[in-house]
mmCIF file of C-alpha atoms in Angstrom:
data_model
loop_
_atom_site.group_PDB
_atom_site.id
_atom_site.type_symbol
_atom_site.label_atom_id
_atom_site.label_comp_id
_atom_site.label_asym_id
_atom_site.label_seq_id
_atom_site.Cartn_x
_atom_site.Cartn_y
_atom_site.Cartn_z
ATOM 1 C CA UNK Q 1 -15.649 -2.170 4.608
ATOM 2 C CA UNK Q 2 -12.713 -0.254 6.170
ATOM 3 C CA UNK Q 3 -12.427 2.012 3.132
ATOM 4 C CA UNK Q 4 -16.080 3.006 3.483
ATOM 5 C CA UNK Q 5 -15.517 3.969 7.131
ATOM 6 C CA UNK Q 6 -12.529 6.137 6.196
ATOM 7 C CA UNK Q 7 -14.489 7.810 3.389
ATOM 8 C CA UNK Q 8 -17.341 8.460 5.820
ATOM 9 C CA UNK Q 9 -14.941 10.114 8.291
ATOM 10 C CA UNK Q 10 -13.374 12.246 5.582
ATOM 11 C CA UNK Q 11 -16.762 13.273 4.186
ATOM 12 C CA UNK Q 12 -17.879 14.543 7.588
ATOM 13 C CA UNK Q 13 -14.736 16.639 7.954
ATOM 14 C CA UNK Q 14 -13.124 14.484 10.620
ATOM 15 C CA UNK Q 15 -9.399 13.807 10.597
ATOM 16 C CA UNK Q 16 -8.112 10.878 8.542
ATOM 17 C CA UNK Q 17 -4.387 10.102 8.830
ATOM 18 C CA UNK Q 18 -2.363 8.259 6.200
ATOM 19 C CA UNK Q 19 0.499 6.804 8.272
ATOM 20 C CA UNK Q 20 3.552 5.797 6.195
ATOM 21 C CA UNK Q 21 6.281 5.140 8.754
ATOM 22 C CA UNK Q 22 6.404 1.395 7.992
ATOM 23 C CA UNK Q 23 6.303 1.959 4.245
ATOM 24 C CA UNK Q 24 9.088 4.537 4.347
ATOM 25 C CA UNK Q 25 11.207 2.200 6.429
ATOM 26 C CA UNK Q 26 10.869 -0.464 3.743
ATOM 27 C CA UNK Q 27 11.888 1.922 0.977
ATOM 28 C CA UNK Q 28 14.982 2.941 2.924
ATOM 29 C CA UNK Q 29 15.850 -0.777 3.299
ATOM 30 C CA UNK Q 30 15.648 -0.455 7.066
ATOM 31 C CA UNK Q 31 12.936 -3.027 7.502
ATOM 32 C CA UNK Q 32 10.988 -2.499 10.698
ATOM 33 C CA UNK Q 33 10.216 -5.780 12.391
ATOM 34 C CA UNK Q 34 6.680 -7.082 11.946
ATOM 35 C CA UNK Q 35 6.105 -6.835 15.698
ATOM 36 C CA UNK Q 36 7.175 -3.186 15.762
ATOM 37 C CA UNK Q 37 4.845 -2.404 12.855
ATOM 38 C CA UNK Q 38 1.937 -4.048 14.663
ATOM 39 C CA UNK Q 39 2.666 -2.030 17.813
ATOM 40 C CA UNK Q 40 3.041 1.190 15.809
ATOM 41 C CA UNK Q 41 -0.287 0.565 14.052
ATOM 42 C CA UNK Q 42 -2.071 -0.200 17.321
ATOM 43 C CA UNK Q 43 -0.554 2.838 19.081
ATOM 44 C CA UNK Q 44 -1.568 5.123 16.221
ATOM 45 C CA UNK Q 45 -5.103 3.730 16.259
ATOM 46 C CA UNK Q 46 -5.358 4.158 20.034
ATOM 47 C CA UNK Q 47 -5.135 7.923 19.548
ATOM 48 C CA UNK Q 48 -8.719 7.711 18.261
ATOM 49 C CA UNK Q 49 -9.912 4.928 20.567
ATOM 50 C CA UNK Q 50 -12.415 2.497 19.068
ATOM 51 C CA UNK Q 51 -12.778 4.788 16.036
ATOM 52 C CA UNK Q 52 -9.147 4.183 14.985
ATOM 53 C CA UNK Q 53 -10.106 2.427 11.720
ATOM 54 C CA UNK Q 54 -12.214 5.464 10.762
ATOM 55 C CA UNK Q 55 -9.321 7.858 11.277
ATOM 56 C CA UNK Q 56 -6.082 6.021 10.471
ATOM 57 C CA UNK Q 57 -5.002 4.341 7.242
ATOM 58 C CA UNK Q 58 -1.800 2.521 8.166
ATOM 59 C CA UNK Q 59 0.416 1.814 5.150
ATOM 60 C CA UNK Q 60 1.923 -1.378 6.555
ATOM 61 C CA UNK Q 61 4.560 -1.759 3.870
ATOM 62 C CA UNK Q 62 5.414 -2.559 0.263
ATOM 63 C CA UNK Q 63 4.873 -6.344 -0.152
ATOM 64 C CA UNK Q 64 6.836 -6.690 -3.413
ATOM 65 C CA UNK Q 65 10.107 -5.497 -1.870
ATOM 66 C CA UNK Q 66 10.925 -8.960 -0.485
ATOM 67 C CA UNK Q 67 9.389 -11.965 1.253
ATOM 68 C CA UNK Q 68 10.014 -10.503 4.707
ATOM 69 C CA UNK Q 69 8.163 -7.339 3.735
ATOM 70 C CA UNK Q 70 5.226 -9.378 2.375
ATOM 71 C CA UNK Q 71 4.979 -11.313 5.639
ATOM 72 C CA UNK Q 72 5.283 -8.125 7.717
ATOM 73 C CA UNK Q 73 2.314 -6.589 5.890
ATOM 74 C CA UNK Q 74 0.300 -9.797 6.382
ATOM 75 C CA UNK Q 75 1.053 -9.769 10.092
ATOM 76 C CA UNK Q 76 -0.012 -6.137 10.494
ATOM 77 C CA UNK Q 77 -3.221 -6.903 8.594
ATOM 78 C CA UNK Q 78 -3.932 -9.846 10.927
ATOM 79 C CA UNK Q 79 -2.895 -8.346 14.236
ATOM 80 C CA UNK Q 80 -3.717 -4.633 13.934
ATOM 81 C CA UNK Q 81 -7.127 -5.085 12.274
ATOM 82 C CA UNK Q 82 -9.670 -3.220 14.338
ATOM 83 C CA UNK Q 83 -7.139 -0.612 15.488
ATOM 84 C CA UNK Q 84 -6.539 0.992 12.067
ATOM 85 C CA UNK Q 85 -7.477 0.513 8.425
ATOM 86 C CA UNK Q 86 -4.519 -1.379 6.951
ATOM 87 C CA UNK Q 87 -3.144 -0.567 3.502
ATOM 88 C CA UNK Q 88 -0.537 -2.405 1.436
ATOM 89 C CA UNK Q 89 1.427 -0.069 -0.824
ATOM 90 C CA UNK Q 90 2.154 -1.064 -4.420
ATOM 91 C CA UNK Q 91 2.893 0.169 -7.906
ATOM 92 C CA UNK Q 92 0.261 -0.146 -10.632
ATOM 93 C CA UNK Q 93 1.845 -3.317 -12.044
ATOM 94 C CA UNK Q 94 -0.467 -6.338 -11.961
ATOM 95 C CA UNK Q 95 1.921 -8.525 -9.930
ATOM 96 C CA UNK Q 96 2.425 -5.740 -7.376
ATOM 97 C CA UNK Q 97 -1.326 -5.262 -7.003
ATOM 98 C CA UNK Q 98 -1.862 -9.016 -6.640
ATOM 99 C CA UNK Q 99 0.779 -9.231 -3.906
ATOM 100 C CA UNK Q 100 -0.644 -6.201 -2.096
ATOM 101 C CA UNK Q 101 -4.115 -7.761 -2.115
ATOM 102 C CA UNK Q 102 -2.758 -11.127 -0.946
ATOM 103 C CA UNK Q 103 -0.842 -9.528 1.931
ATOM 104 C CA UNK Q 104 -3.821 -7.473 3.119
ATOM 105 C CA UNK Q 105 -6.446 -10.250 2.902
ATOM 106 C CA UNK Q 106 -5.654 -11.230 6.486
ATOM 107 C CA UNK Q 107 -7.517 -8.175 7.795
ATOM 108 C CA UNK Q 108 -10.847 -9.543 6.566
ATOM 109 C CA UNK Q 109 -12.544 -12.418 8.395
ATOM 110 C CA UNK Q 110 -13.402 -15.443 6.260
ATOM 111 C CA UNK Q 111 -17.062 -14.368 6.268
ATOM 112 C CA UNK Q 112 -16.257 -11.194 4.265
ATOM 113 C CA UNK Q 113 -16.220 -11.788 0.500
ATOM 114 C CA UNK Q 114 -13.118 -10.324 -1.146
ATOM 115 C CA UNK Q 115 -12.867 -9.897 -4.900
ATOM 116 C CA UNK Q 116 -9.499 -10.260 -6.568
ATOM 117 C CA UNK Q 117 -8.094 -11.453 -9.882
ATOM 118 C CA UNK Q 118 -7.919 -15.233 -10.402
ATOM 119 C CA UNK Q 119 -4.890 -16.925 -8.853
ATOM 120 C CA UNK Q 120 -2.191 -17.839 -11.324
ATOM 121 C CA UNK Q 121 0.585 -20.389 -10.841
ATOM 122 C CA UNK Q 122 3.125 -17.529 -10.820
ATOM 123 C CA UNK Q 123 0.903 -15.295 -8.672
ATOM 124 C CA UNK Q 124 1.390 -14.119 -5.095
ATOM 125 C CA UNK Q 125 2.252 -16.504 -2.304
ATOM 126 C CA UNK Q 126 -0.733 -15.426 -0.260
ATOM 127 C CA UNK Q 127 -2.624 -18.691 0.087
ATOM 128 C CA UNK Q 128 -6.034 -19.555 -1.320
ATOM 129 C CA UNK Q 129 -8.010 -16.921 -3.165
ATOM 130 C CA UNK Q 130 -11.353 -15.848 -1.682
ATOM 131 C CA UNK Q 131 -14.020 -14.396 -3.925
ATOM 132 C CA UNK Q 132 -17.398 -12.905 -3.267
ATOM 133 C CA UNK Q 133 -20.296 -15.033 -4.304
#
C-alpha cells in the first residue's frame, strides 16, 4: 500500500526522500528515543502535507540491534503512520527480515492483509502473525 504510493510518486518525477537519521543513530549506538523518532518522522512528513507518505520513506531503525530498537521501530510504525511511509532496515538474513516485518506490522490496520513467513517458536517477538486470505 505505502510502497505503491512511493513508487507512483517516483514514477511521476516527484521527490521521494529516504530519511535515515533514526537508522544512523542506531548504528552509531546513540539510540534516539522512540518519541523523538516519532516526532522526527511526523515533522519530515509535514513538509509534504497530507502527501507525506508519497514523498518520505522514513527508515525508523534497525530492529535486530536490540529490544529497545525493535520497540522504537514498532512505535514509529504505529504513531507516524499516515505522515510518512515507514521502513524497518535489516540485513538479508531470514531472522533480520522477520524482525523487520514484525516491527513494521503496526503501520497496517488489522483490515489490511499482510503476508509474511510462518511464525516459528524462535521467531520475532512481534505478536501474532497476520496473513492475507
